[in-house]
C-alpha cells in the first residue's frame, strides 16, 4: 500500500515537472507523411550543441539570407562611402589644378601685357627713328640694312634693334642742329608742355635734360636724364630711353653719382653730366658712359651754398648751361657784389676760358639760360605770367631789357635749361617736367 502511494506521488511530481520540459510535436516529413516527435529536455544540459529547435532549416536558411543581405548592404554602403571619398578627393584635385591653371594664366597675362607695352614702345621708337637706307642696296628681306651684310630674315629683333641703335643721330635732330646754326635773338616762348609729373616729395624740385650733342651709345640724343633734387644727398641720376618712357615713369637705368649734387644747376652736354659738388664751388664732369668723374675744378671766386642764389633760393648759386657755342657757368662773386657773372668753360677740363660781369643781380631773377652765346633771365619763378626780362650778349658785351612772355603754369619753377638741338627750354615747375618751344629772330 505505502509503496503504491509513493510511486503515485513520484509519478505526479515527475509528471508535473515533465509537462514543462517535454513536448509532443506533430509535423510532416519531407515525404509528406505525418511524423510525431516527443522531446524532453535534458536536465544536465542547458543548451544543445546542435542547432536549437529554432535553428531549423528555415531558420538556417533565413539566417543565411540575412547574412548575405547584411553583406550586400555592407558592401553597398562601403562602396558608397568610398565613392564619396573618391569624389571629394577628385574635386579637391580639380580645384587645386584650376587654381594652378588660373595662376599660370595670370602670369601669362602679365607677361603678355609687359611684352605688349615693350613692343608698343619699340614701335614708337622705330617710328620716330626711320632707318636711312643705303642708296642702291635692296631691302627686300634678303638685302642689307645700313650697309651691314646678312639676310634680314632669321635675324632677331634684338639684332635689328642693335643695328638701328648704331645708326647716326636721327634726321630730325640733325635738322634741328642745322637750323640752330643760324642763331638769333629770342623772340617768343611757347606755352609749357607737360611731359611728366614727379610722384614723390623728392620731386618738388629737380632737373632734367636731353643731351643736345650726344656722343654715342648707349645714350643717344633721345635719352632723358633726370635728378630729383629734394634729398639730403642727391646722387641718383635716372636715365630714360626717351620722352615716352619718361612719361610712363620707367627708367632704363639709375646711375649713382660718386659725389652729391648741389641744387638744380647741372646740365648734360656731349656725353657728360656737369654739376656743382655739394657745399663747394667745385665743378665736376661725370662721364655718362664710364660713370666716372673725368674732370673737377673750382670755379674761381664763385659763391656757393646760398651766398648768391636765384630769387627762389635753393642753393642755386652756380648754374651750368650749354648752347650752340659751348659750356657756360652762371654765378656771382663777392667782387661782382651779387651781379651775375658769366664764364665760358672748357668742356674737357672745366677751365674758365673767359668771363663777363653783367649788371643784373642774381638774386633778383628766377633763373637763367643761354642761347647762342646770349644770357637770358626770367623775372619770376612763381607768377603764372611773367617775362624773360633781360639779355646779355657775350659777343658784343651789351645787355638790354626784354619783355618776352613766359608762363609758370605750376607756379614754382626751380630749373630752366635750353636744348639747342631741339630748340626747346626744359623746366621743372613744382613737380612737373615741362618743355617750351622757343623762336629766334634773324641774326
Ligand atoms: Ca638754368
Tab-separated table of C-alpha atoms and ligand atoms in Angstrom:
chain	number	residue	atom	x	y	z
A	1	UNK	CA	0.000	0.000	0.000
A	2	UNK	CA	2.639	2.580	1.018
A	3	UNK	CA	4.798	1.514	-1.902
A	4	UNK	CA	1.967	2.166	-4.413
A	5	UNK	CA	1.305	5.523	-2.771
A	6	UNK	CA	4.940	6.576	-3.078
A	7	UNK	CA	5.037	5.522	-6.722
A	8	UNK	CA	1.884	7.513	-7.426
A	9	UNK	CA	3.348	10.630	-5.772
A	10	UNK	CA	6.557	10.219	-7.780
A	11	UNK	CA	4.544	9.966	-10.993
A	12	UNK	CA	2.577	13.098	-10.107
A	13	UNK	CA	5.744	15.054	-9.264
A	14	UNK	CA	7.659	13.856	-12.253
A	15	UNK	CA	4.597	14.323	-14.445
A	16	UNK	CA	4.109	17.900	-13.325
A	17	UNK	CA	7.781	18.652	-13.949
A	18	UNK	CA	7.714	16.809	-17.262
A	19	UNK	CA	4.855	18.987	-18.527
A	20	UNK	CA	7.249	21.965	-18.640
A	21	UNK	CA	10.185	20.136	-20.119
A	22	UNK	CA	8.585	17.643	-22.549
A	23	UNK	CA	6.596	18.327	-25.675
A	24	UNK	CA	4.904	16.415	-28.402
A	25	UNK	CA	5.369	17.794	-31.840
A	26	UNK	CA	3.394	16.820	-34.927
A	27	UNK	CA	4.585	17.678	-38.408
A	28	UNK	CA	5.031	16.361	-41.941
A	29	UNK	CA	8.331	14.948	-43.038
A	30	UNK	CA	9.903	15.584	-46.389
A	31	UNK	CA	7.755	12.928	-47.957
A	32	UNK	CA	4.589	14.478	-46.604
A	33	UNK	CA	3.913	11.778	-44.103
A	34	UNK	CA	2.784	12.656	-40.621
A	35	UNK	CA	5.549	12.464	-38.060
A	36	UNK	CA	5.285	12.682	-34.293
A	37	UNK	CA	8.217	13.902	-32.215
A	38	UNK	CA	8.389	13.679	-28.471
A	39	UNK	CA	11.015	15.965	-26.949
A	40	UNK	CA	12.248	16.006	-23.386
A	41	UNK	CA	14.780	18.499	-22.133
A	42	UNK	CA	17.848	17.083	-20.616
A	43	UNK	CA	18.227	18.203	-17.038
A	44	UNK	CA	22.012	18.038	-17.478
A	45	UNK	CA	22.312	20.270	-20.481
A	46	UNK	CA	21.210	23.892	-20.605
A	47	UNK	CA	21.618	24.074	-24.335
A	48	UNK	CA	22.017	21.764	-27.254
A	49	UNK	CA	25.343	21.626	-29.042
A	50	UNK	CA	23.480	21.176	-32.251
A	51	UNK	CA	21.284	23.903	-33.663
A	52	UNK	CA	18.452	24.785	-31.349
A	53	UNK	CA	14.925	23.906	-32.218
A	54	UNK	CA	14.612	27.478	-33.583
A	55	UNK	CA	17.598	26.809	-35.873
A	56	UNK	CA	15.742	24.603	-38.198
A	57	UNK	CA	16.328	24.543	-41.886
A	58	UNK	CA	14.053	27.560	-42.397
A	59	UNK	CA	15.803	29.422	-39.666
A	60	UNK	CA	19.179	28.490	-41.048
A	61	UNK	CA	18.059	29.481	-44.492
A	62	UNK	CA	16.670	32.753	-43.196
A	63	UNK	CA	19.801	33.415	-41.230
A	64	UNK	CA	21.970	32.669	-44.267
A	65	UNK	CA	19.876	35.010	-46.394
A	66	UNK	CA	20.029	37.634	-43.683
A	67	UNK	CA	23.811	37.288	-43.503
A	68	UNK	CA	24.013	37.545	-47.254
A	69	UNK	CA	21.767	40.590	-47.204
A	70	UNK	CA	23.883	42.172	-44.491
A	71	UNK	CA	26.959	41.514	-46.557
A	72	UNK	CA	25.387	43.087	-49.620
A	73	UNK	CA	24.186	46.118	-47.646
A	74	UNK	CA	27.592	46.482	-46.072
A	75	UNK	CA	29.282	46.352	-49.439
A	76	UNK	CA	26.861	48.849	-50.942
A	77	UNK	CA	27.280	51.269	-48.055
A	78	UNK	CA	31.018	50.784	-48.125
A	79	UNK	CA	31.124	51.334	-51.825
A	80	UNK	CA	29.053	54.483	-51.486
A	81	UNK	CA	31.309	55.757	-48.747
A	82	UNK	CA	34.361	55.016	-50.832
A	83	UNK	CA	32.714	56.688	-53.827
A	84	UNK	CA	32.041	59.819	-51.784
A	85	UNK	CA	35.623	59.963	-50.539
A	86	UNK	CA	36.939	59.426	-54.034
A	87	UNK	CA	34.690	62.152	-55.391
A	88	UNK	CA	35.807	64.585	-52.731
A	89	UNK	CA	39.445	63.809	-53.430
A	90	UNK	CA	38.875	64.191	-57.145
A	91	UNK	CA	37.090	67.518	-56.678
A	92	UNK	CA	39.882	68.755	-54.433
A	93	UNK	CA	42.427	67.772	-57.044
A	94	UNK	CA	40.432	69.514	-59.765
A	95	UNK	CA	40.127	72.640	-57.615
A	96	UNK	CA	43.856	72.644	-56.973
A	97	UNK	CA	44.547	72.189	-60.664
A	98	UNK	CA	42.166	75.006	-61.565
A	99	UNK	CA	43.876	77.332	-59.091
A	100	UNK	CA	47.248	76.425	-60.560
A	101	UNK	CA	45.931	76.971	-64.081
A	102	UNK	CA	44.495	80.328	-63.082
A	103	UNK	CA	47.786	81.433	-61.512
A	104	UNK	CA	49.647	80.354	-64.609
A	105	UNK	CA	47.207	82.215	-66.840
A	106	UNK	CA	47.546	85.314	-64.665
A	107	UNK	CA	51.313	85.156	-65.063
A	108	UNK	CA	50.949	84.733	-68.790
A	109	UNK	CA	48.583	87.698	-68.958
A	110	UNK	CA	51.050	89.835	-67.014
A	111	UNK	CA	53.870	88.741	-69.266
A	112	UNK	CA	51.817	89.461	-72.367
A	113	UNK	CA	50.913	92.896	-71.073
A	114	UNK	CA	54.558	93.618	-70.417
A	115	UNK	CA	55.502	92.410	-73.876
A	116	UNK	CA	52.745	94.483	-75.489
A	117	UNK	CA	53.977	97.517	-73.634
A	118	UNK	CA	57.560	96.878	-74.685
A	119	UNK	CA	56.590	96.297	-78.270
A	120	UNK	CA	54.465	99.434	-78.267
A	121	UNK	CA	57.422	101.416	-77.004
A	122	UNK	CA	59.726	99.808	-79.539
A	123	UNK	CA	57.253	100.527	-82.313
A	124	UNK	CA	57.039	104.146	-81.324
A	125	UNK	CA	60.809	104.332	-81.102
A	126	UNK	CA	61.280	102.774	-84.520
A	127	UNK	CA	58.599	105.029	-85.953
A	128	UNK	CA	60.446	108.039	-84.600
A	129	UNK	CA	63.791	106.781	-85.855
A	130	UNK	CA	63.435	105.923	-89.510
A	131	UNK	CA	66.205	103.756	-90.890
A	132	UNK	CA	68.215	105.648	-93.518
A	133	UNK	CA	68.543	103.344	-96.475
A	134	UNK	CA	71.751	102.937	-98.408
A	135	UNK	CA	71.047	104.023	-101.941
A	136	UNK	CA	71.082	101.191	-104.442
A	137	UNK	CA	71.076	98.461	-101.792
A	138	UNK	CA	67.964	96.311	-101.928
A	139	UNK	CA	65.834	95.943	-98.867
A	140	UNK	CA	63.645	93.008	-99.762
A	141	UNK	CA	64.072	90.675	-96.839
A	142	UNK	CA	67.393	89.324	-98.150
A	143	UNK	CA	69.177	92.613	-98.626
A	144	UNK	CA	71.072	94.645	-96.070
A	145	UNK	CA	70.288	97.478	-93.732
A	146	UNK	CA	72.716	100.259	-93.081
A	147	UNK	CA	75.396	98.573	-95.148
A	148	UNK	CA	75.788	95.535	-92.937
A	149	UNK	CA	75.648	92.148	-94.591
A	150	UNK	CA	73.419	89.182	-93.969
A	151	UNK	CA	69.788	88.432	-94.579
A	152	UNK	CA	67.166	90.254	-92.604
A	153	UNK	CA	65.134	87.091	-92.300
A	154	UNK	CA	66.416	84.959	-89.467
A	155	UNK	CA	67.925	87.809	-87.516
A	156	UNK	CA	66.390	88.514	-84.152
A	157	UNK	CA	64.621	91.662	-83.193
A	158	UNK	CA	67.396	92.456	-80.743
A	159	UNK	CA	69.956	92.265	-83.565
A	160	UNK	CA	67.908	94.626	-85.714
A	161	UNK	CA	67.455	96.897	-82.726
A	162	UNK	CA	71.219	96.908	-82.117
A	163	UNK	CA	71.814	97.823	-85.740
A	164	UNK	CA	69.338	100.648	-85.556
A	165	UNK	CA	70.928	101.966	-82.385
A	166	UNK	CA	74.264	102.142	-84.190
A	167	UNK	CA	72.886	104.396	-86.874
A	168	UNK	CA	73.709	108.084	-86.851
A	169	UNK	CA	71.535	110.525	-84.973
A	170	UNK	CA	68.031	110.766	-86.421
A	171	UNK	CA	67.393	113.168	-89.214
A	172	UNK	CA	65.022	115.225	-87.084
A	173	UNK	CA	67.718	116.101	-84.576
A	174	UNK	CA	70.298	116.706	-87.247
A	175	UNK	CA	67.880	119.062	-88.945
A	176	UNK	CA	67.426	120.991	-85.714
A	177	UNK	CA	71.170	121.238	-85.281
A	178	UNK	CA	71.440	122.563	-88.776
A	179	UNK	CA	68.733	125.135	-88.193
A	180	UNK	CA	70.271	126.208	-84.930
A	181	UNK	CA	73.489	127.185	-86.638
A	182	UNK	CA	71.514	130.253	-87.637
A	183	UNK	CA	71.467	131.928	-84.234
A	184	UNK	CA	69.321	134.886	-83.413
A	185	UNK	CA	67.761	136.749	-80.529
A	186	UNK	CA	64.936	135.170	-78.579
A	187	UNK	CA	61.611	136.471	-79.853
A	188	UNK	CA	58.979	134.246	-78.259
A	189	UNK	CA	58.439	131.276	-75.960
A	190	UNK	CA	55.520	128.898	-76.383
A	191	UNK	CA	53.141	127.535	-73.801
A	192	UNK	CA	54.597	124.945	-71.405
A	193	UNK	CA	54.017	121.352	-72.428
A	194	UNK	CA	53.895	118.911	-69.520
A	195	UNK	CA	55.850	115.712	-70.082
A	196	UNK	CA	55.771	114.102	-66.661
A	197	UNK	CA	54.885	114.766	-63.047
A	198	UNK	CA	57.103	113.565	-60.198
A	199	UNK	CA	55.188	111.376	-57.756
A	200	UNK	CA	57.145	111.915	-54.550
A	201	UNK	CA	58.149	114.776	-52.302
A	202	UNK	CA	61.709	114.448	-53.609
A	203	UNK	CA	60.386	115.641	-56.940
A	204	UNK	CA	59.145	119.069	-55.896
A	205	UNK	CA	62.392	120.478	-57.252
A	206	UNK	CA	64.544	118.790	-59.817
A	207	UNK	CA	66.300	118.910	-63.138
A	208	UNK	CA	66.009	117.043	-66.393
A	209	UNK	CA	67.576	117.212	-69.843
A	210	UNK	CA	68.317	115.564	-73.147
A	211	UNK	CA	71.873	115.810	-74.416
A	212	UNK	CA	71.923	118.309	-77.311
A	213	UNK	CA	75.182	116.826	-78.556
A	214	UNK	CA	75.087	113.199	-77.503
A	215	UNK	CA	78.298	111.409	-78.380
A	216	UNK	CA	77.067	107.876	-78.946
A	217	UNK	CA	75.819	104.727	-77.359
A	218	UNK	CA	74.383	103.578	-75.152
A	219	UNK	CA	72.979	107.040	-74.526
A	220	UNK	CA	71.807	108.980	-77.531
A	221	UNK	CA	70.028	112.266	-78.137
A	222	UNK	CA	66.696	110.722	-77.157
A	223	UNK	CA	67.920	109.630	-73.731
A	224	UNK	CA	66.292	111.651	-70.967
A	225	UNK	CA	68.216	112.402	-67.789
A	226	UNK	CA	66.516	113.283	-64.549
A	227	UNK	CA	67.517	114.161	-60.992
A	228	UNK	CA	65.079	114.662	-58.122
A	229	UNK	CA	66.708	117.462	-56.156
A	230	UNK	CA	64.991	117.208	-52.781
A	231	UNK	CA	67.149	114.974	-50.622
A	232	UNK	CA	69.914	115.110	-48.042
A	233	UNK	CA	72.364	113.681	-50.571
A	234	UNK	CA	71.335	113.928	-54.208
A	235	UNK	CA	73.234	111.239	-56.074
A	236	UNK	CA	70.713	109.365	-58.202
A	237	UNK	CA	70.690	110.096	-61.913
A	238	UNK	CA	67.790	108.466	-63.756
A	239	UNK	CA	68.160	107.573	-67.424
A	240	UNK	CA	65.080	107.069	-69.597
A	241	UNK	CA	65.224	105.717	-73.117
A	242	UNK	CA	63.151	108.573	-74.472
A	243	UNK	CA	60.423	111.059	-73.618
A	244	UNK	CA	57.697	108.440	-73.920
A	245	UNK	CA	59.449	106.249	-71.399
A	246	UNK	CA	59.804	109.216	-69.056
A	247	UNK	CA	56.081	109.807	-69.457
A	248	UNK	CA	55.426	106.218	-68.425
A	249	UNK	CA	57.823	106.535	-65.496
A	250	UNK	CA	60.110	103.607	-66.364
A	251	UNK	CA	63.827	104.452	-66.160
A	252	UNK	CA	66.120	102.132	-68.074
A	253	UNK	CA	68.933	102.758	-65.608
A	254	UNK	CA	69.726	104.605	-62.404
A	255	UNK	CA	73.281	105.890	-62.169
A	256	UNK	CA	74.731	106.650	-58.752
A	257	UNK	CA	76.924	109.707	-58.770
A	258	UNK	CA	80.140	109.439	-56.748
A	259	UNK	CA	79.601	112.882	-55.208
A	260	UNK	CA	76.418	114.689	-54.257
A	261	UNK	CA	74.783	117.301	-56.435
A	262	UNK	CA	74.147	120.831	-55.209
A	263	UNK	CA	70.830	122.354	-56.246
A	264	UNK	CA	69.366	122.451	-59.764
A	265	UNK	CA	72.149	123.957	-61.871
A	266	UNK	CA	73.509	120.825	-63.575
A	267	UNK	CA	73.357	120.144	-67.296
A	268	UNK	CA	74.121	117.330	-69.757
A	269	UNK	CA	76.389	118.017	-72.729
A	270	UNK	CA	78.480	115.850	-75.061
A	271	UNK	CA	78.033	112.671	-73.069
A	272	UNK	CA	78.798	114.161	-69.662
A	273	UNK	CA	76.824	115.426	-66.712
A	274	UNK	CA	78.252	118.705	-65.477
A	275	UNK	CA	77.346	119.632	-61.939
A	276	UNK	CA	78.351	121.508	-58.824
A	277	UNK	CA	79.577	119.382	-55.952
A	278	UNK	CA	77.567	119.839	-52.782
A	279	UNK	CA	78.626	122.679	-50.444
A	280	UNK	CA	81.527	123.699	-52.650
A	281	UNK	CA	82.394	125.806	-55.712
A	282	UNK	CA	83.783	122.650	-57.315
A	283	UNK	CA	82.578	121.772	-60.791
A	284	UNK	CA	82.532	118.102	-61.805
A	285	UNK	CA	82.367	116.433	-65.197
A	286	UNK	CA	80.808	112.997	-64.840
A	287	UNK	CA	81.203	110.835	-67.940
A	288	UNK	CA	77.910	109.056	-68.553
A	289	UNK	CA	79.408	106.055	-70.333
A	290	UNK	CA	82.229	105.190	-67.962
A	291	UNK	CA	80.326	106.579	-64.962
A	292	UNK	CA	83.477	108.227	-63.672
A	293	UNK	CA	84.455	111.763	-62.744
A	294	UNK	CA	86.649	112.863	-65.634
A	295	UNK	CA	87.382	116.417	-64.501
A	296	UNK	CA	86.991	118.591	-61.430
A	297	UNK	CA	87.828	122.218	-60.906
A	298	UNK	CA	86.818	125.009	-58.571
A	299	UNK	CA	85.040	127.918	-60.215
A	300	UNK	CA	87.221	130.844	-59.130
A	301	UNK	CA	85.651	133.163	-56.515
A	302	UNK	CA	82.197	131.712	-57.072
A	303	UNK	CA	79.736	131.987	-54.219
A	304	UNK	CA	78.090	128.725	-53.186
A	305	UNK	CA	75.568	127.166	-50.818
A	306	UNK	CA	73.243	130.105	-50.585
A	307	UNK	CA	75.571	133.066	-50.993
A	308	UNK	CA	74.382	134.156	-54.420
A	309	UNK	CA	71.308	132.093	-55.327
A	310	UNK	CA	68.464	132.889	-57.681
A	311	UNK	CA	65.446	134.571	-56.123
A	312	UNK	CA	63.766	131.296	-55.100
A	313	UNK	CA	66.803	130.219	-53.073
A	314	UNK	CA	67.529	126.504	-53.098
A	315	UNK	CA	71.337	126.968	-53.101
A	316	UNK	CA	71.146	127.869	-56.778
A	317	UNK	CA	74.478	129.654	-56.702
A	318	UNK	CA	76.070	128.022	-59.729
A	319	UNK	CA	74.001	127.356	-62.843
A	320	UNK	CA	75.625	125.448	-65.706
A	321	UNK	CA	74.291	125.742	-69.234
A	322	UNK	CA	75.142	124.576	-72.746
A	323	UNK	CA	74.265	126.195	-76.033
A	324	UNK	CA	75.391	126.316	-79.662
A	325	UNK	CA	78.668	127.888	-78.614
A	326	UNK	CA	79.718	125.680	-75.733
A	327	UNK	CA	79.523	125.268	-71.984
A	328	UNK	CA	78.821	128.143	-69.592
A	329	UNK	CA	78.659	128.875	-65.870
A	330	UNK	CA	76.210	131.452	-64.496
A	331	UNK	CA	77.130	132.541	-60.974
A	332	UNK	CA	78.266	135.517	-58.884
A	333	UNK	CA	81.187	136.620	-56.801
A	334	UNK	CA	81.842	138.976	-53.918
A	335	UNK	CA	83.760	141.167	-56.281
A	336	UNK	CA	80.708	141.438	-58.530
A	337	UNK	CA	78.575	142.146	-55.410
A	338	UNK	CA	75.895	139.667	-56.399
A	339	UNK	CA	75.656	140.602	-60.061
A	340	UNK	CA	75.564	137.730	-62.485
A	341	UNK	CA	78.988	136.652	-63.734
A	342	UNK	CA	79.126	134.601	-66.877
A	343	UNK	CA	82.026	132.270	-67.649
A	344	UNK	CA	82.720	130.205	-70.723
A	345	UNK	CA	84.246	126.856	-69.740
A	346	UNK	CA	86.445	124.328	-71.437
A	347	UNK	CA	84.108	121.293	-71.525
A	348	UNK	CA	87.016	118.892	-71.140
A	349	UNK	CA	88.979	120.490	-68.314
A	350	UNK	CA	86.391	122.878	-66.830
A	351	UNK	CA	88.884	125.735	-67.001
A	352	UNK	CA	87.421	129.202	-67.421
A	353	UNK	CA	88.166	130.376	-70.949
A	354	UNK	CA	86.702	133.828	-70.462
A	355	UNK	CA	84.249	135.548	-68.125
A	356	UNK	CA	81.896	138.551	-68.251
A	357	UNK	CA	80.278	140.559	-65.481
A	358	UNK	CA	76.721	141.715	-66.090
A	359	UNK	CA	74.657	144.430	-64.422
A	360	UNK	CA	71.726	142.272	-63.266
A	361	UNK	CA	71.623	140.993	-59.700
A	362	UNK	CA	71.423	137.238	-59.495
A	363	UNK	CA	69.044	137.121	-56.545
A	364	UNK	CA	66.585	139.380	-58.372
A	365	UNK	CA	65.856	136.918	-61.134
A	366	UNK	CA	64.248	133.467	-61.022
A	367	UNK	CA	66.553	131.592	-63.373
A	368	UNK	CA	68.722	131.963	-66.468
A	369	UNK	CA	69.692	130.104	-69.639
A	370	UNK	CA	71.975	130.551	-72.638
A	371	UNK	CA	71.053	130.669	-76.337
A	372	UNK	CA	73.664	131.386	-78.990
A	373	UNK	CA	76.106	132.936	-76.543
A	374	UNK	CA	73.437	135.200	-75.039
A	375	UNK	CA	72.329	135.091	-71.420
A	376	UNK	CA	68.585	135.357	-70.736
A	377	UNK	CA	66.981	135.769	-67.321
A	378	UNK	CA	63.414	135.009	-66.192
A	379	UNK	CA	61.793	137.556	-63.882
A	380	UNK	CA	59.665	135.342	-61.600
A	381	UNK	CA	59.588	131.681	-60.647
A	382	UNK	CA	56.089	131.789	-59.140
A	383	UNK	CA	53.985	134.241	-61.144
A	384	UNK	CA	51.745	132.431	-63.574
A	385	UNK	CA	52.549	135.013	-66.214
A	386	UNK	CA	55.978	136.553	-66.196
A	387	UNK	CA	58.662	137.517	-68.707
A	388	UNK	CA	62.147	136.875	-69.929
A	389	UNK	CA	63.251	140.281	-68.794
A	390	UNK	CA	66.953	140.645	-69.603
A	391	UNK	CA	69.616	139.553	-72.039
A	392	UNK	CA	73.381	139.869	-72.204
A	393	UNK	CA	75.284	139.227	-75.416
A	394	UNK	CA	78.781	137.851	-74.879
A	395	UNK	CA	79.715	138.661	-78.469
A	396	UNK	CA	79.204	142.386	-78.016
A	397	UNK	CA	79.212	142.728	-74.234
A	398	UNK	CA	75.900	144.573	-74.484
A	399	UNK	CA	72.827	143.933	-72.378
A	400	UNK	CA	69.231	145.067	-72.608
A	401	UNK	CA	65.825	144.591	-71.035
A	402	UNK	CA	63.326	142.290	-72.674
A	403	UNK	CA	59.651	141.503	-72.254
A	404	UNK	CA	59.231	138.074	-73.798
A	405	UNK	CA	56.186	136.449	-72.137
A	406	UNK	CA	56.918	133.344	-70.097
A	407	UNK	CA	54.441	131.228	-68.163
A	408	UNK	CA	54.977	129.319	-64.905
A	409	UNK	CA	51.998	127.004	-65.217
A	410	UNK	CA	52.572	125.311	-61.844
A	411	UNK	CA	53.878	128.446	-60.095
A	412	UNK	CA	57.191	127.171	-58.726
A	413	UNK	CA	59.811	126.960	-61.413
A	414	UNK	CA	63.098	125.673	-59.997
A	415	UNK	CA	65.086	124.894	-63.165
A	416	UNK	CA	65.266	126.201	-66.733
A	417	UNK	CA	67.757	124.882	-69.285
A	418	UNK	CA	67.985	125.297	-73.056
A	419	UNK	CA	68.449	122.419	-75.546
A	420	UNK	CA	69.786	123.889	-78.786
A	421	UNK	CA	69.337	120.637	-80.749
A	422	UNK	CA	65.626	120.639	-80.113
A	423	UNK	CA	65.176	124.416	-79.749
A	424	UNK	CA	63.316	123.906	-76.507
A	425	UNK	CA	63.534	125.040	-72.927
A	426	UNK	CA	63.403	122.267	-70.336
A	427	UNK	CA	61.980	123.296	-66.965
A	428	UNK	CA	60.992	121.764	-63.632
A	429	UNK	CA	57.919	123.522	-62.355
A	430	UNK	CA	56.557	122.329	-58.999
A	431	UNK	CA	56.832	118.548	-59.568
A	432	UNK	CA	56.210	118.921	-63.299
A	433	UNK	CA	58.720	118.400	-66.107
A	434	UNK	CA	57.743	120.768	-68.890
A	435	UNK	CA	59.150	121.995	-72.191
A	436	UNK	CA	58.719	125.253	-74.072
A	437	UNK	CA	59.237	125.853	-77.765
A	438	UNK	CA	61.348	128.911	-78.497
A	439	UNK	CA	61.581	131.100	-81.562
A	440	UNK	CA	64.640	133.044	-82.523
A	441	UNK	CA	64.786	136.063	-84.776
A	442	UNK	CA	67.148	136.671	-87.650
A	443	UNK	CA	70.762	137.317	-86.951
B	1	LIG	CA1	69.393	127.345	-65.689
